[in-house]
Coordinates of C-alpha atoms and ligand atoms in Angstrom, one line a residue:
M1 CA 1.5 33.7 4.8
R2 CA 3.8 36.6 4.1
A3 CA 6.7 34.9 5.8
L4 CA 6.2 31.7 3.9
A5 CA 6.0 33.5 0.6
A6 CA 9.2 35.4 1.4
S7 CA 11.1 32.2 2.4
V8 CA 9.9 30.5 -0.8
L9 CA 11.0 33.4 -2.8
A10 CA 14.4 33.3 -1.1
V11 CA 14.8 29.7 -2.1
C12 CA 13.6 30.4 -5.6
G13 CA 16.1 33.2 -6.0
L14 CA 19.0 31.1 -4.8
I15 CA 18.3 27.8 -6.4
T16 CA 16.2 27.7 -9.5
S17 CA 15.9 23.9 -9.5
A18 CA 13.9 24.0 -6.2
C19 CA 11.2 25.9 -8.0
G20 CA 11.0 23.9 -11.2
G21 CA 13.6 25.9 -13.0
A22 CA 16.1 24.2 -15.4
V23 CA 18.7 22.1 -13.7
S24 CA 22.1 22.5 -15.2
G25 CA 25.1 20.3 -14.4
G26 CA 23.3 16.9 -14.5
P27 CA 21.4 15.0 -11.9
A28 CA 24.2 15.2 -9.2
A29 CA 24.1 18.9 -9.3
G30 CA 20.3 18.9 -9.1
Q31 CA 20.4 16.6 -6.1
A32 CA 22.9 18.7 -4.3
A33 CA 20.8 21.8 -4.9
E34 CA 17.7 20.0 -3.6
Q35 CA 19.5 18.9 -0.4
A36 CA 20.8 22.5 0.1
A37 CA 17.3 23.9 -0.5
R38 CA 15.5 21.6 1.9
P39 CA 16.6 23.0 5.3
Q40 CA 16.0 26.6 4.3
A41 CA 12.5 25.8 2.9
D42 CA 11.8 24.2 6.3
G43 CA 12.7 27.5 8.0
T44 CA 15.6 26.1 9.9
G45 CA 17.9 28.9 8.8
A46 CA 20.6 26.6 7.4
P47 CA 23.2 28.3 5.2
S48 CA 22.3 28.5 1.6
A49 CA 25.6 27.2 0.3
P50 CA 25.3 23.5 -0.9
A51 CA 26.4 21.0 1.7
P52 CA 29.5 19.1 1.0
A53 CA 28.8 15.9 -0.9
G54 CA 28.0 13.0 1.5
R55 CA 27.1 15.1 4.6
A56 CA 23.4 15.3 4.1
P57 CA 21.5 12.3 5.6
A58 CA 20.7 9.9 2.8
A59 CA 17.0 9.8 1.9
K60 CA 15.5 6.3 1.8
P61 CA 15.1 5.1 -1.8
L62 CA 11.3 5.1 -1.7
S63 CA 10.7 8.2 0.4
G64 CA 7.8 10.2 -0.8
K65 CA 6.3 7.3 -2.8
L66 CA 2.9 5.7 -2.1
V67 CA 2.3 2.1 -3.0
V68 CA -1.0 0.2 -2.8
V69 CA -0.6 -3.5 -2.1
D70 CA -3.6 -5.7 -2.9
P71 CA -3.5 -9.2 -1.6
G72 CA -5.8 -11.2 -3.9
H73 CA -9.1 -12.7 -2.5
N74 CA -9.8 -13.0 1.2
G75 CA -9.9 -15.8 3.8
G76 CA -13.6 -15.2 4.6
N77 CA -14.7 -15.4 1.0
F78 CA -15.3 -19.1 1.2
R79 CA -18.1 -18.6 3.8
A80 CA -19.8 -15.7 2.0
P81 CA -20.8 -16.8 -1.5
K82 CA -23.7 -14.5 -1.8
A83 CA -21.7 -11.4 -1.0
I84 CA -18.8 -12.2 -3.3
N85 CA -20.9 -13.5 -6.2
R86 CA -22.7 -10.2 -6.4
K87 CA -22.1 -8.8 -9.9
V88 CA -20.2 -5.6 -10.3
N89 CA -19.5 -3.5 -13.4
V90 CA -15.9 -3.6 -14.6
L91 CA -16.7 -1.6 -17.8
T92 CA -16.0 -4.3 -20.3
Q93 CA -18.3 -6.7 -18.6
W94 CA -20.1 -7.6 -15.3
K95 CA -18.1 -9.8 -12.9
A96 CA -18.4 -11.3 -9.5
C97 CA -17.5 -8.8 -6.7
D98 CA -14.6 -11.2 -5.6
T99 CA -13.7 -14.9 -5.8
T100 CA -12.3 -17.4 -3.4
G101 CA -9.1 -17.9 -5.4
T102 CA -7.3 -21.2 -5.8
A103 CA -5.4 -23.5 -3.4
T104 CA -2.6 -26.1 -3.4
A105 CA -3.5 -29.8 -3.5
G106 CA -2.7 -29.8 0.2
G107 CA -5.3 -27.0 0.9
Y108 CA -3.0 -24.0 1.3
S109 CA -5.2 -21.2 0.0
E110 CA -4.3 -18.5 -2.4
A111 CA -5.9 -16.0 0.0
A112 CA -3.6 -17.0 2.8
F113 CA -0.6 -17.0 0.5
T114 CA -1.3 -13.6 -1.0
W115 CA -1.9 -12.2 2.5
D116 CA 1.4 -13.6 3.8
V117 CA 3.4 -12.4 0.8
S118 CA 1.7 -9.0 0.8
T119 CA 2.4 -8.3 4.5
R120 CA 6.1 -9.2 3.9
L121 CA 6.1 -6.9 0.9
V122 CA 4.6 -4.0 2.9
K123 CA 7.4 -4.4 5.6
I124 CA 10.1 -4.2 3.0
L125 CA 8.6 -1.2 1.2
R126 CA 8.1 0.7 4.5
S127 CA 11.7 -0.1 5.5
R128 CA 12.7 1.6 2.2
G129 CA 10.8 4.7 3.0
A130 CA 7.5 4.1 1.1
Q131 CA 4.1 4.8 2.4
V132 CA 2.0 1.7 1.8
K133 CA -1.7 0.9 1.9
L134 CA -3.2 -2.5 1.9
T135 CA -6.6 -3.2 0.3
R136 CA -7.5 -5.5 3.2
Q137 CA -6.4 -5.6 6.8
N138 CA -6.4 -9.4 7.6
N139 CA -7.2 -12.8 6.0
T140 CA -10.4 -13.4 7.9
G141 CA -12.8 -11.0 6.2
V142 CA -14.8 -10.9 3.0
G143 CA -13.8 -9.0 -0.1
P144 CA -13.5 -6.1 -0.8
C145 CA -15.0 -6.2 -4.3
I146 CA -12.6 -5.8 -7.1
T147 CA -14.1 -2.4 -7.9
E148 CA -13.2 -1.2 -4.3
R149 CA -9.7 -2.7 -4.6
A150 CA -9.2 -0.4 -7.6
A151 CA -10.8 2.6 -5.9
I152 CA -8.4 2.3 -2.9
G153 CA -5.5 2.8 -5.3
N154 CA -7.3 5.7 -7.1
R155 CA -8.3 7.5 -3.9
S156 CA -4.8 7.4 -2.5
K157 CA -3.3 8.5 -5.8
A158 CA -0.8 5.7 -5.5
D159 CA 2.4 6.0 -7.5
A160 CA 2.1 2.3 -8.1
A161 CA -0.4 -0.5 -7.2
I162 CA 0.2 -4.2 -7.3
S163 CA -2.3 -7.0 -6.9
V164 CA -0.7 -10.3 -5.6
H165 CA -2.1 -13.6 -6.8
A166 CA -1.2 -17.2 -7.6
D167 CA -2.8 -19.2 -10.4
G168 CA -4.6 -22.5 -10.3
S169 CA -3.9 -24.2 -13.6
A170 CA -3.3 -27.7 -14.8
T171 CA -0.6 -29.5 -12.7
R172 CA 1.9 -29.7 -15.6
N173 CA 1.8 -25.9 -16.1
R174 CA 4.6 -23.9 -14.5
G175 CA 5.9 -20.4 -14.0
F176 CA 4.8 -16.9 -13.2
H177 CA 3.3 -14.1 -15.2
V178 CA 2.5 -10.4 -14.9
I179 CA -0.9 -9.0 -16.1
M180 CA -1.1 -5.4 -17.3
P181 CA -4.1 -3.4 -18.5
K182 CA -5.1 -2.7 -22.0
K183 CA -6.8 0.4 -23.4
I184 CA -10.5 0.1 -23.1
N185 CA -11.7 3.6 -23.8
G186 CA -11.9 4.0 -20.1
P187 CA -10.3 5.4 -17.0
V188 CA -7.3 3.1 -17.2
D189 CA -6.2 4.3 -20.6
P190 CA -3.8 7.1 -19.4
V191 CA -1.9 4.7 -17.2
V192 CA -1.6 1.8 -19.6
G193 CA 1.9 2.8 -20.7
A194 CA 3.1 3.3 -17.1
S195 CA 1.6 0.1 -16.0
S196 CA 3.4 -1.7 -18.8
R197 CA 6.7 -0.3 -17.6
L198 CA 5.9 -1.3 -14.0
G199 CA 5.0 -4.8 -15.3
V200 CA 8.3 -5.2 -17.1
A201 CA 10.3 -4.0 -14.0
V202 CA 8.5 -6.5 -11.7
R203 CA 8.8 -9.3 -14.3
D204 CA 12.6 -8.8 -14.5
A205 CA 13.0 -8.5 -10.7
F206 CA 10.8 -11.5 -10.0
R207 CA 12.7 -13.8 -12.3
K208 CA 16.0 -12.7 -10.9
G209 CA 14.9 -12.9 -7.3
T210 CA 12.9 -16.1 -7.3
G211 CA 14.4 -18.1 -10.1
L212 CA 10.9 -19.2 -11.1
P213 CA 10.5 -19.6 -14.9
Y214 CA 8.3 -17.5 -17.2
S215 CA 4.9 -19.0 -17.4
T216 CA 4.8 -22.0 -19.7
Y217 CA 1.2 -21.5 -20.5
I218 CA 0.2 -17.8 -20.5
G219 CA 1.5 -14.6 -22.2
S220 CA 4.8 -14.0 -23.8
K221 CA 7.9 -13.9 -21.7
A222 CA 5.7 -13.8 -18.6
L223 CA 3.8 -10.6 -19.9
D224 CA 0.1 -10.7 -20.4
Y225 CA -2.3 -7.9 -21.3
R226 CA -6.0 -8.1 -20.3
N227 CA -9.1 -6.0 -20.5
D228 CA -11.4 -8.2 -18.4
L229 CA -10.1 -7.5 -14.9
G230 CA -11.9 -5.0 -12.8
G231 CA -8.8 -4.3 -10.7
L232 CA -7.1 -3.1 -13.8
N233 CA -9.9 -1.6 -15.9
L234 CA -11.0 0.7 -13.1
S235 CA -7.5 1.8 -12.1
T236 CA -6.4 5.4 -12.7
V237 CA -2.9 4.7 -11.2
P238 CA -0.2 2.5 -12.7
K239 CA -1.2 -1.0 -11.7
I240 CA -0.4 -4.7 -12.4
F241 CA -1.4 -8.1 -11.2
V242 CA 1.3 -10.7 -10.5
E243 CA 0.5 -14.3 -10.8
T244 CA 3.4 -15.6 -8.8
G245 CA 3.2 -19.2 -10.1
N246 CA 0.8 -22.2 -10.3
M247 CA -0.4 -23.5 -7.0
K248 CA -1.6 -26.7 -8.6
N249 CA 1.9 -27.5 -9.8
P250 CA 3.5 -29.7 -7.0
A251 CA 7.0 -28.1 -7.3
E252 CA 5.7 -24.6 -7.1
A253 CA 3.2 -25.4 -4.4
A254 CA 6.0 -26.8 -2.2
K255 CA 7.9 -23.5 -2.7
F256 CA 4.9 -21.4 -1.9
Q257 CA 4.4 -23.2 1.4
D258 CA 8.0 -22.4 2.5
P259 CA 8.1 -19.0 4.4
R260 CA 11.7 -18.4 3.2
F261 CA 10.5 -18.6 -0.4
R262 CA 7.6 -16.3 0.3
Q263 CA 10.1 -13.8 1.7
K264 CA 12.1 -14.2 -1.5
I265 CA 9.0 -13.4 -3.5
A266 CA 8.2 -10.3 -1.4
L267 CA 11.8 -9.1 -1.8
A268 CA 11.7 -9.6 -5.6
L269 CA 8.4 -7.7 -5.8
A270 CA 9.8 -4.9 -3.7
N271 CA 12.8 -4.7 -6.0
G272 CA 10.7 -4.5 -9.1
L273 CA 8.5 -1.8 -7.6
Q274 CA 11.6 0.1 -6.6
H275 CA 13.2 -0.1 -10.1
Y276 CA 10.0 1.4 -11.5
L277 CA 9.6 4.1 -8.8
E278 CA 13.1 5.3 -8.6
P279 CA 13.9 8.4 -10.7
Ligands
LIG1 ZN1 -6.2 -14.9 -7.6

């Protein structure tokens, strides 16, 4: 205890920014100070003078960030109507624990699609240094309920949470949209602003990365705000839903069935999350 306190004090004395003191000289100076402080705080006895620029190993862009990825629905929901139709309290109403989700005309299910995109997204986020948690571990199970999907993000104190879906609308409707929470006099209220920033970052990256248009039938410029989704109402961490497109539209269905396009979607989502998470 004593040794730790002394080493912390030494770091504090040398570099104020490492202890929450004011950083002078702009972000570059702050970063240099942080890099210099790290080895000493670890007790490695490194010299206290700042390392020359470019010598310190570059941290991955999402190091220290925790993201929860929620693949919408589940492949086993189709065979468990009783379990998934159970009503749960989402504060503004009672809703089914979970749903089966939609599918393309050819039978490619939303659950399989969201699972595939989410696992690709997890790989990309981890490669960029993030810690990632999934709300389900395969596409053969049932649920979890929407209340539990929110709770997983809350318990892990995620820096951001994203729920991956695709819509099932009229065949002529096209495009993607992002759903963000509204204030409901409930637990989500403090993160409504942050969720909105996350939503705009993901909207921008998604359009750039996939070339899909803004939804022609929901929201304004692909942004939609709702207070009826349990996954959002119950979240105490910044969270959004992304409806990546309309599975009932033949052109979008064809894209979703192409693994290369699903990789494009995952990459776009990762870029949006990174834009939001990076300082
Ligand atoms: Zn869905």
